[in-house]
Amino acid sequence: MTFHFTQKVLFKHCDPAGIVFYPRYFEMINDCVEAFFDTALGWPFEEVHKTGAIPTAEISATFRRVSRHGDMLNFALSNSAPGRTSLGLAFAVTCGDELRFEVRSTIVNVDEAGKPLPWPDMIRTKLTTDTGVSR
Amino acid sequence: MTFHFTQKVLFKHCDPAGIVFYPRYFEMINDCVEAFFDTALGWPFEEVHKTGAIPTAEISATFRRVSRHGDMLNFALSNSAPGRTSLGLAFAVTCGDELRFEVRSTIVNVDEAGKPLPWPDMIRTKLTTDTGVSR
Amino acid sequence: MTFHFTQKVLFKHCDPAGIVFYPRYFEMINDCVEAFFDTALGWPFEEVHKTGAIPTAEISATFRRVSRHGDMLNFALSNSAPGRTSLGLAFAVTCGDELRFEVRSTIVNVDEAGKPLPWPDMIRTKLTTDTGVSR
Amino acid sequence: MTFHFTQKVLFKHCDPAGIVFYPRYFEMINDCVEAFFDTALGWPFEEVHKTGAIPTAEISATFRRVSRHGDMLNFALSNSAPGRTSLGLAFAVTCGDELRFEVRSTIVNVDEAGKPLPWPDMIRTKLTTDTGVSR
């Protein structure tokens, strides 16, 4: 099942061409992952970062249609089966029925020194069961 | 040959974990492409955007080592043979001898309406010859 | 009366000292003004920018207490009586009962060429009556 | 005497109106202060932040003329006589002969807990003598 996150395209996101400046999309993706950990997994980033971090190891994006100021974007996040310390995420971002862009990433659970750590059991359990929550 | 762009990791780039917040890497990549068009191709973005744009269609990144405040990053940009309206770019980003991350992207030349346009002859010529310039 | 806007402090807002990087506060202020025009005035920025803009002419901020990742900030926006083409705004930003920072700004209604324009009558009317809306 | 910092207005700085999005000016101001501490004072922020921080307590800006993509901005920074733990800074930002905007700020030297600390003697000495360096 799928976690949903919505983000209106705001003035700050847009470039002189009147469309979203693509590095801003990666901020939105990060916000979506932060909301997923908070809402769906019950492990908010402000807690995660007291003792470790969840860096992104790989990310790829394909931009299919531009987005403009005022567009309401829906981020549909789904996760793969978790690895021991890593997790694959896929995002399909739509406006209405139109697919705007797709992203795939791999994130890793690490300790304060940056060393990969197994996912906590509670998180692993949630990641292997239904995590779909709308927000 | 290769175009070189340097960027010191500044305070604004770093997150509470003390490392570069990865959406900031994509701003650096965009700055690197902007410098490449300005310095190596002689077609600065402020000119490009008077009549069109050069959006990014696809981008992927693999983050191998973290970067910290004060690190001096070297972006080595190389381009593939240009397509009719698109161009493949590859970036290897190092600090000293250490490879920090790698990026591949595809950019497209478009008109004001977003319709793909053939690269201008002057740009095509430069892209098919040596464009390596240090900056 | 007062317009309220809430913003959780997210990972992207914070710096290596673990507190909000202050230029991010100005993005939040801009988001707050954008929400005020959309929700309280019924004139969303994506409409405003089709024929003009609302630049900030002056802004000042006093930062009294730091804010940290996870803090829920409340922006209380109040406006002065509108000038012919300008408007004074004041923001008191709190977390719980604690005042974190205060901002004052002057914004101006301009046309596409940047020339000051009188506020539309509908907007002037709303600015001189109760615009308090929670969001 | 005055410390000079230059910043070309890049694509990433500009909004759909084709002018600099003002929160980006505060990033530039922060970069200018970071360069001042590095180049003029010999105390780079990456060193400062190992044991403390230099937060901004107050900042005010007056925007007189817009800046556009491609403009080369010159930041002229001058400092007041240092207080025990604080310092007043003034910035006049020009493009060619035209004054674009002015900023005044107060920064504070603090320890890791955020408690104000006297400026190190070496820094105080440099702040009370000529710190003008071009960059």
Coordinates of C-alpha atoms in Angstrom, one line a residue:
Chain A
M1 CA 0.0 0.0 0.0
T2 CA 1.0 3.6 -0.5
F3 CA 1.8 6.6 1.6
H4 CA 0.4 9.9 0.3
F5 CA 1.9 13.3 0.8
T6 CA 0.6 16.5 -0.8
Q7 CA 2.5 19.7 -1.6
K8 CA 1.2 22.8 -3.4
V9 CA 3.7 24.3 -5.7
L10 CA 4.6 27.6 -4.0
F11 CA 6.3 30.8 -5.3
K12 CA 9.6 29.7 -3.7
H13 CA 9.7 26.5 -5.7
C14 CA 9.6 28.2 -9.1
D15 CA 12.3 29.5 -11.4
P16 CA 12.4 32.3 -14.0
A17 CA 10.9 29.9 -16.5
G18 CA 7.8 29.8 -14.2
I19 CA 8.2 26.1 -13.4
V20 CA 9.6 24.2 -10.5
F21 CA 13.4 24.4 -10.1
Y22 CA 14.3 20.7 -9.9
P23 CA 16.5 20.8 -6.8
R24 CA 13.3 21.9 -5.0
Y25 CA 11.7 18.6 -6.0
F26 CA 14.4 16.9 -4.0
E27 CA 13.5 19.0 -1.0
M28 CA 9.9 17.9 -1.5
I29 CA 11.0 14.3 -1.7
N30 CA 13.0 14.7 1.6
D31 CA 9.9 16.3 3.2
C32 CA 7.8 13.4 2.0
V33 CA 10.2 10.8 3.5
E34 CA 10.3 12.9 6.7
A35 CA 6.4 12.8 6.8
F36 CA 6.5 9.0 6.1
F37 CA 8.8 8.3 9.0
D38 CA 6.7 10.6 11.3
T39 CA 3.2 9.6 10.3
A40 CA 3.4 6.0 8.9
L41 CA 6.4 4.7 10.9
G42 CA 6.0 6.6 14.1
W43 CA 9.7 7.5 14.1
P44 CA 10.0 11.2 13.5
F45 CA 13.3 12.5 12.0
E46 CA 13.8 14.8 15.1
E47 CA 14.0 11.5 17.1
V48 CA 16.1 9.6 14.5
H49 CA 18.7 12.4 14.5
K50 CA 19.3 12.3 18.2
T51 CA 21.3 9.1 17.8
G52 CA 21.8 8.6 14.1
A53 CA 20.7 9.6 10.6
I54 CA 19.0 8.2 7.5
P55 CA 21.1 9.4 4.5
T56 CA 20.2 8.8 0.9
A57 CA 22.7 6.5 -0.9
E58 CA 21.2 6.7 -4.4
I59 CA 18.5 8.6 -6.0
S60 CA 17.2 8.9 -9.6
A61 CA 14.4 11.0 -11.1
T62 CA 12.7 11.2 -14.4
F63 CA 10.8 14.4 -15.1
R64 CA 7.9 13.8 -17.5
R65 CA 5.9 17.0 -17.3
V66 CA 6.7 20.4 -15.8
S67 CA 4.8 21.7 -12.8
R68 CA 3.8 25.3 -12.3
H69 CA 3.0 27.6 -9.4
G70 CA -0.3 26.7 -7.8
D71 CA -0.3 23.0 -8.9
M72 CA -1.3 20.6 -6.2
L73 CA 1.2 17.7 -6.3
N74 CA 0.4 14.2 -4.9
F75 CA 3.4 12.2 -3.8
A76 CA 2.6 8.5 -3.7
L77 CA 5.4 6.7 -1.8
S78 CA 5.8 3.0 -1.7
N79 CA 8.6 1.0 -0.2
S80 CA 10.3 -2.3 -1.1
A81 CA 11.0 -5.0 1.4
P82 CA 13.6 -3.6 3.8
G83 CA 17.2 -4.8 3.5
R84 CA 19.1 -5.3 6.8
T85 CA 20.2 -1.6 6.9
S86 CA 18.8 -0.1 3.7
L87 CA 15.4 0.5 2.2
G88 CA 14.3 1.1 -1.4
L89 CA 11.7 3.8 -2.0
A90 CA 9.6 4.7 -5.1
F91 CA 7.7 7.9 -5.6
A92 CA 5.1 8.6 -8.3
V93 CA 4.2 12.3 -8.3
T94 CA 1.0 13.3 -10.0
C95 CA -1.2 16.5 -10.5
G96 CA -4.7 15.4 -11.0
D97 CA -4.4 12.4 -13.4
E98 CA -1.2 13.5 -14.9
L99 CA 2.1 11.9 -14.0
R100 CA 4.6 14.7 -13.5
F101 CA 7.8 12.8 -12.3
E102 CA 9.0 9.6 -10.8
V103 CA 11.8 9.1 -8.3
R104 CA 13.6 6.0 -6.9
S105 CA 15.9 6.2 -3.9
T106 CA 17.8 4.0 -1.5
I107 CA 18.1 5.2 2.1
V108 CA 20.3 3.7 4.8
N109 CA 19.9 3.6 8.6
V110 CA 23.2 4.7 10.2
D111 CA 24.6 5.5 13.6
E112 CA 26.2 8.9 14.7
A113 CA 29.5 7.8 13.1
G114 CA 27.8 7.0 9.8
K115 CA 28.1 3.2 10.2
P116 CA 25.1 1.2 8.8
L117 CA 22.8 -0.1 11.5
P118 CA 20.0 -2.7 11.2
W119 CA 16.6 -1.2 11.1
P120 CA 14.9 -1.3 14.6
D121 CA 12.5 -4.2 14.9
M122 CA 9.5 -2.0 15.2
I123 CA 10.4 -0.2 12.0
R124 CA 11.1 -3.4 10.1
T125 CA 7.8 -4.7 11.2
K126 CA 5.9 -1.6 10.0
L127 CA 7.9 -1.6 6.7
T128 CA 6.9 -5.2 6.0
T129 CA 3.2 -4.6 6.7
D130 CA 0.8 -2.0 5.4
T131 CA 2.3 1.5 5.9
G132 CA -0.2 3.4 3.7
V133 CA -1.5 6.5 5.4
S134 CA -2.8 9.6 3.9
R135 CA -1.6 13.0 5.0
Chain B
M1 CA 38.0 16.5 -22.1
T2 CA 36.6 17.7 -18.9
F3 CA 35.1 20.9 -17.4
H4 CA 36.1 21.6 -13.8
F5 CA 34.1 23.5 -11.3
T6 CA 35.0 24.0 -7.6
Q7 CA 32.7 24.6 -4.7
K8 CA 33.6 24.9 -1.1
V9 CA 31.1 23.3 1.2
L10 CA 29.6 26.2 3.1
F11 CA 27.5 26.5 6.3
K12 CA 24.3 26.8 4.3
H13 CA 24.8 23.5 2.6
C14 CA 25.0 21.4 5.8
D15 CA 22.4 19.7 7.9
P16 CA 22.1 18.9 11.6
A17 CA 24.2 15.8 11.0
G18 CA 27.0 18.1 9.9
I19 CA 27.1 16.9 6.3
V20 CA 25.8 18.2 3.0
F21 CA 21.9 18.1 2.8
Y22 CA 21.6 16.2 -0.6
P23 CA 19.2 18.5 -2.3
R24 CA 21.9 21.1 -2.0
Y25 CA 24.1 18.9 -4.2
F26 CA 21.6 19.3 -7.0
E27 CA 21.9 23.1 -6.6
M28 CA 25.6 22.7 -6.9
I29 CA 25.1 20.5 -10.0
N30 CA 22.9 23.2 -11.5
D31 CA 25.5 25.9 -10.8
C32 CA 28.1 23.6 -12.4
V33 CA 26.0 23.3 -15.6
E34 CA 25.4 27.1 -15.5
A35 CA 29.1 27.7 -15.3
F36 CA 29.8 25.1 -18.1
F37 CA 27.3 26.9 -20.5
D38 CA 28.8 30.3 -19.5
T39 CA 32.5 29.5 -19.5
A40 CA 33.0 26.5 -21.8
L41 CA 30.1 27.1 -24.3
G42 CA 29.9 30.9 -24.3
W43 CA 26.1 30.7 -23.9
P44 CA 25.3 32.0 -20.4
F45 CA 22.0 30.9 -18.8
E46 CA 20.8 34.5 -18.6
E47 CA 21.0 34.6 -22.4
V48 CA 19.4 31.1 -22.8
H49 CA 16.4 32.1 -20.7
K50 CA 15.5 35.1 -22.8
T51 CA 14.1 32.8 -25.5
G52 CA 14.0 29.3 -24.0
A53 CA 15.2 27.0 -21.3
I54 CA 17.4 24.0 -20.7
P55 CA 15.4 21.7 -18.3
T56 CA 16.7 18.5 -16.8
A57 CA 14.8 15.5 -18.1
E58 CA 16.5 12.8 -16.0
I59 CA 19.1 12.8 -13.2
S60 CA 20.6 10.1 -11.1
A61 CA 23.1 10.3 -8.2
T62 CA 25.1 7.8 -6.2
F63 CA 26.5 9.2 -3.0
R64 CA 29.7 7.3 -2.0
R65 CA 31.2 9.4 0.8
V66 CA 29.7 12.2 2.9
S67 CA 31.0 15.8 2.5
R68 CA 31.5 18.2 5.4
H69 CA 31.6 21.9 6.1
G70 CA 34.8 23.3 4.7
D71 CA 35.5 20.5 2.2
M72 CA 36.6 21.8 -1.2
L73 CA 34.7 19.8 -3.9
N74 CA 35.8 19.5 -7.5
F75 CA 33.1 18.8 -10.0
A76 CA 34.5 17.2 -13.2
L77 CA 31.8 17.5 -15.9
S78 CA 32.0 15.6 -19.2
N79 CA 29.4 15.5 -21.9
S80 CA 28.4 12.8 -24.3
A81 CA 27.9 13.4 -28.0
P82 CA 24.9 15.7 -28.3
G83 CA 21.6 14.4 -29.5
R84 CA 19.5 16.5 -31.8
T85 CA 17.8 18.4 -28.8
S86 CA 19.2 16.6 -25.8
L87 CA 22.6 16.1 -24.1
G88 CA 24.0 13.6 -21.6
L89 CA 26.2 14.9 -18.8
A90 CA 28.3 13.0 -16.3
F91 CA 29.8 14.5 -13.1
A92 CA 32.4 13.0 -10.9
V93 CA 32.7 14.9 -7.7
T94 CA 35.9 14.6 -5.6
C95 CA 37.5 16.1 -2.5
G96 CA 41.3 15.6 -2.9
D97 CA 41.7 12.1 -4.2
E98 CA 38.4 10.8 -2.7
L99 CA 35.4 10.3 -4.9
R100 CA 32.4 11.7 -3.0
F101 CA 29.5 11.3 -5.5
E102 CA 28.6 10.7 -9.1
V103 CA 25.8 12.2 -11.1
R104 CA 24.4 11.5 -14.6
S105 CA 21.8 13.7 -16.2
T106 CA 20.1 14.4 -19.5
I107 CA 19.3 18.0 -20.4
V108 CA 17.1 19.3 -23.2
N109 CA 17.1 22.5 -25.2
V110 CA 13.5 23.9 -25.4
D111 CA 11.8 27.0 -26.6
E112 CA 9.6 29.3 -24.5
A113 CA 6.7 26.9 -24.8
G114 CA 8.8 24.0 -23.6
K115 CA 9.0 22.3 -27.1
P116 CA 12.4 20.6 -27.8
L117 CA 14.6 22.6 -30.1
P118 CA 17.8 21.5 -32.0
W119 CA 21.0 22.8 -30.3
P120 CA 22.3 25.9 -32.0
D121 CA 25.1 25.0 -34.5
M122 CA 27.7 27.0 -32.5
I123 CA 26.8 25.0 -29.3
R124 CA 26.7 21.7 -31.2
T125 CA 30.2 22.4 -32.6
K126 CA 31.6 23.2 -29.1
L127 CA 29.9 20.1 -27.6
T128 CA 31.6 17.9 -30.2
T129 CA 35.0 19.4 -29.7
D130 CA 37.1 20.0 -26.6
T131 CA 35.1 21.9 -24.0
G132 CA 37.4 21.4 -21.1
V133 CA 38.0 24.6 -19.2
S134 CA 39.0 25.1 -15.6
R135 CA 37.1 27.5 -13.4
Chain C
M1 CA -7.4 40.4 14.0
T2 CA -4.7 38.0 13.2
F3 CA -4.0 35.4 10.5
H4 CA -2.4 32.2 11.8
F5 CA 0.0 30.0 9.8
T6 CA 1.8 26.9 11.3
Q7 CA 5.0 25.4 10.2
K8 CA 6.8 22.4 11.8
V9 CA 10.6 22.9 11.8
L10 CA 11.8 20.2 9.3
F11 CA 15.2 18.6 8.7
K12 CA 15.8 20.8 5.7
H13 CA 15.4 24.0 7.8
C14 CA 18.2 23.2 10.2
D15 CA 21.9 23.8 10.2
P16 CA 24.9 22.0 11.7
A17 CA 24.3 23.7 15.0
G18 CA 20.9 21.9 15.0
I19 CA 18.9 25.1 14.8
V20 CA 17.0 26.8 12.0
F21 CA 19.3 28.5 9.5
Y22 CA 17.9 32.0 9.5
P23 CA 17.5 32.5 5.7
R24 CA 15.0 29.6 6.0
Y25 CA 12.9 31.8 8.3
F26 CA 12.4 34.2 5.4
E27 CA 11.2 31.4 3.2
M28 CA 8.7 30.6 6.0
I29 CA 7.7 34.2 6.1
N30 CA 7.2 34.2 2.4
D31 CA 5.1 31.1 2.6
C32 CA 3.0 32.7 5.4
V33 CA 2.4 35.8 3.2
E34 CA 1.5 33.5 0.3
A35 CA -1.0 31.6 2.5
F36 CA -2.4 34.9 3.8
F37 CA -3.1 36.2 0.2
D38 CA -4.6 32.8 -0.8
T39 CA -6.7 32.0 2.3
A40 CA -7.5 35.4 3.9
L41 CA -7.6 37.7 0.8
G42 CA -8.7 35.2 -1.8
W43 CA -6.0 36.4 -4.2
P44 CA -3.5 33.5 -4.5
F45 CA 0.1 34.3 -5.6
E46 CA -0.3 32.1 -8.7
E47 CA -3.0 34.6 -9.8
V48 CA -1.1 37.7 -8.7
H49 CA 1.9 36.7 -10.7
K50 CA 0.0 36.4 -14.0
T51 CA -0.1 40.2 -14.3
G52 CA 2.2 41.6 -11.6
A53 CA 4.0 40.9 -8.4
I54 CA 4.2 41.8 -4.7
P55 CA 7.8 42.3 -3.8
T56 CA 9.1 43.0 -0.3
A57 CA 10.6 46.5 0.0
E58 CA 11.8 46.3 3.6
I59 CA 12.1 43.6 6.2
S60 CA 13.5 43.4 9.6
A61 CA 13.7 40.5 12.1
T62 CA 14.7 40.1 15.7
F63 CA 15.5 36.5 16.7
R64 CA 14.9 36.0 20.5
R65 CA 15.1 32.3 20.9
V66 CA 16.4 29.5 18.7
S67 CA 14.1 26.9 17.1
R68 CA 15.0 23.3 16.7
H69 CA 14.0 20.4 14.5
G70 CA 10.5 19.2 15.4
D71 CA 9.3 22.5 16.9
M72 CA 5.8 23.5 15.8
L73 CA 5.9 27.2 15.0
N74 CA 2.9 29.5 14.9
F75 CA 3.1 32.6 12.7
A76 CA 0.7 35.3 13.8
L77 CA 0.4 37.8 11.0
S78 CA -1.3 41.2 11.4
N79 CA -1.4 44.0 8.8
S80 CA -1.5 47.7 9.2
A81 CA -4.0 49.9 7.3
P82 CA -3.0 49.6 3.6
G83 CA -1.2 52.5 1.9
R84 CA -2.2 53.3 -1.7
T85 CA 0.3 50.7 -3.1
S86 CA 2.1 49.4 0.0
L87 CA 1.2 47.4 3.0
G88 CA 2.9 46.9 6.4
L89 CA 3.0 43.4 7.9
A90 CA 4.0 42.3 11.4
F91 CA 4.7 38.7 12.4
A92 CA 5.0 37.2 15.9
V93 CA 6.3 33.7 15.8
T94 CA 5.8 31.5 18.8
C95 CA 6.3 27.9 19.9
G96 CA 3.9 27.1 22.6
D97 CA 3.9 30.2 24.8
E98 CA 7.5 31.2 23.9
L99 CA 8.1 34.0 21.5
R100 CA 10.8 32.9 19.1
F101 CA 11.2 35.8 16.7
E102 CA 9.4 38.9 15.3
V103 CA 9.4 40.2 11.8
R104 CA 8.2 43.5 10.2
S105 CA 7.9 44.0 6.5
T106 CA 6.6 46.3 3.9
I107 CA 5.3 44.8 0.7
V108 CA 4.2 46.6 -2.5
N109 CA 1.8 45.8 -5.3
V110 CA 3.5 46.3 -8.7
D111 CA 2.7 45.6 -12.3
E112 CA 4.7 43.5 -14.7
A113 CA 7.2 46.3 -15.2
G114 CA 7.7 46.7 -11.4
K115 CA 5.7 50.0 -11.2
P116 CA 3.7 50.4 -8.0
L117 CA -0.1 49.9 -8.5
P118 CA -3.0 50.7 -6.2
W119 CA -4.3 47.7 -4.4
P120 CA -7.4 46.3 -6.1
D121 CA -10.6 47.5 -4.3
M122 CA -11.5 44.0 -3.2
I123 CA -8.1 43.5 -1.6
R124 CA -8.2 47.0 0.1
T125 CA -11.6 46.2 1.5
K126 CA -10.5 42.9 3.0
L127 CA -7.3 44.5 4.4
T128 CA -9.3 47.1 6.2
T129 CA -11.7 44.6 7.7
D130 CA -11.2 41.5 9.6
T131 CA -8.7 39.2 7.8
G132 CA -8.1 36.7 10.6
V133 CA -8.3 33.1 9.4
S134 CA -6.6 30.1 10.9
R135 CA -4.8 27.7 8.7
Chain D
M1 CA 37.8 49.8 5.6
T2 CA 35.6 47.5 3.8
F3 CA 35.5 43.8 2.9
H4 CA 34.3 43.0 -0.6
F5 CA 32.5 39.9 -1.7
T6 CA 31.1 39.3 -5.2
Q7 CA 28.2 37.1 -6.2
K8 CA 26.8 36.7 -9.7
V9 CA 23.0 36.3 -9.7
L10 CA 22.5 32.7 -10.8
F11 CA 19.4 30.9 -12.1
K12 CA 18.8 29.3 -8.7
H13 CA 18.4 32.7 -7.1
C14 CA 15.6 33.9 -9.3
D15 CA 11.8 33.7 -9.0
P16 CA 9.0 33.5 -11.6
A17 CA 9.1 37.3 -11.9
G18 CA 12.7 36.9 -13.1
I19 CA 14.2 38.7 -10.1
V20 CA 16.1 37.5 -7.0
F21 CA 13.8 35.8 -4.5
Y22 CA 14.6 37.8 -1.4
P23 CA 15.3 34.9 1.0
R24 CA 18.1 34.1 -1.4
Y25 CA 19.7 37.5 -0.5
F26 CA 20.0 36.4 3.1
E27 CA 21.8 33.2 2.0
M28 CA 24.2 35.5 0.1
I29 CA 24.6 37.7 3.2
N30 CA 25.4 34.6 5.2
D31 CA 28.0 33.5 2.5
C32 CA 29.5 37.0 2.7
V33 CA 29.8 36.8 6.5
E34 CA 31.3 33.3 6.1
A35 CA 33.9 34.7 3.6
F36 CA 34.6 37.6 5.9
F37 CA 35.4 35.3 8.8
D38 CA 37.5 33.1 6.6
T39 CA 39.4 35.6 4.6
A40 CA 39.5 38.8 6.7
L41 CA 39.5 37.3 10.2
G42 CA 41.2 34.0 9.6
W43 CA 38.6 32.1 11.6
P44 CA 36.6 30.0 9.1
F45 CA 33.1 29.0 10.0
E46 CA 34.1 25.3 9.8
E47 CA 36.5 26.0 12.8
V48 CA 34.0 28.3 14.6
H49 CA 31.4 25.5 14.6
K50 CA 33.6 22.9 16.2
T51 CA 33.1 24.6 19.5
G52 CA 30.4 27.2 19.1
A53 CA 28.4 29.3 16.6
I54 CA 27.8 32.8 15.5
P55 CA 24.1 33.3 15.2
T56 CA 22.4 36.4 13.9
A57 CA 20.3 38.2 16.5
E58 CA 18.9 41.0 14.4
I59 CA 18.8 41.7 10.7
S60 CA 17.1 44.4 8.6
A61 CA 17.1 45.0 4.8
T62 CA 15.9 47.7 2.5
F63 CA 15.6 46.6 -1.1
R64 CA 16.0 49.6 -3.4
R65 CA 16.3 48.1 -6.9
V66 CA 15.6 44.6 -8.1
S67 CA 18.4 42.4 -9.3
R68 CA 18.2 40.0 -12.3
H69 CA 19.8 36.8 -13.5
G70 CA 23.3 37.5 -14.6
D71 CA 23.8 40.7 -12.6
M72 CA 27.2 40.8 -10.8
L73 CA 26.6 42.0 -7.2
N74 CA 29.2 43.5 -5.0
F75 CA 28.7 43.2 -1.3
A76 CA 30.6 45.8 0.7
L77 CA 30.7 44.7 4.3
S78 CA 31.8 47.0 7.1
N79 CA 31.8 46.3 10.8
S80 CA 31.2 48.5 13.9
A81 CA 33.4 48.4 16.9
P82 CA 32.9 45.0 18.5
G83 CA 30.8 44.7 21.7
R84 CA 31.9 42.2 24.3
T85 CA 30.1 39.3 22.6
S86 CA 28.3 40.9 19.7
L87 CA 29.2 42.7 16.5
G88 CA 27.3 45.1 14.2
L89 CA 27.6 44.6 10.4
A90 CA 26.5 46.8 7.6
F91 CA 26.3 45.7 3.9
A92 CA 25.8 47.9 0.9
V93 CA 25.1 45.8 -2.2
T94 CA 25.7 47.4 -5.6
C95 CA 25.7 46.3 -9.3
G96 CA 28.0 48.7 -11.1
D97 CA 27.2 52.1 -9.7
E98 CA 23.7 51.3 -8.6
L99 CA 22.8 50.6 -5.0
R100 CA 20.5 47.5 -5.0
F101 CA 20.0 46.9 -1.3
E102 CA 21.3 47.6 2.2
V103 CA 21.4 45.3 5.2
R104 CA 22.3 45.8 8.8
S105 CA 22.7 42.9 11.2
T106 CA 24.0 42.0 14.7
I107 CA 25.8 38.8 15.2
V108 CA 26.8 37.1 18.5
N109 CA 29.6 34.8 19.5
V110 CA 28.2 31.9 21.5
D111 CA 29.4 28.6 22.9
E112 CA 27.9 25.2 22.1
A113 CA 25.1 25.7 24.6
G114 CA 24.2 29.0 22.9
K115 CA 25.6 31.2 25.8
P116 CA 27.2 34.5 24.6
L117 CA 31.0 34.4 24.8
P118 CA 33.5 37.2 24.5
W119 CA 35.2 37.5 21.1
P120 CA 38.6 35.8 21.1
D121 CA 41.4 38.4 21.5
M122 CA 42.8 37.7 18.0
I123 CA 39.4 38.3 16.5
R124 CA 38.7 41.5 18.6
T125 CA 42.1 42.8 17.5
K126 CA 41.3 42.2 13.8
L127 CA 37.8 43.7 14.1
T128 CA 39.2 46.9 15.6
T129 CA 41.9 47.3 12.9
D130 CA 41.7 47.3 9.2
T131 CA 39.8 44.2 8.0
G132 CA 39.3 45.2 4.4
V133 CA 40.1 42.4 2.0
S134 CA 38.9 41.8 -1.5
R135 CA 37.6 38.4 -2.6

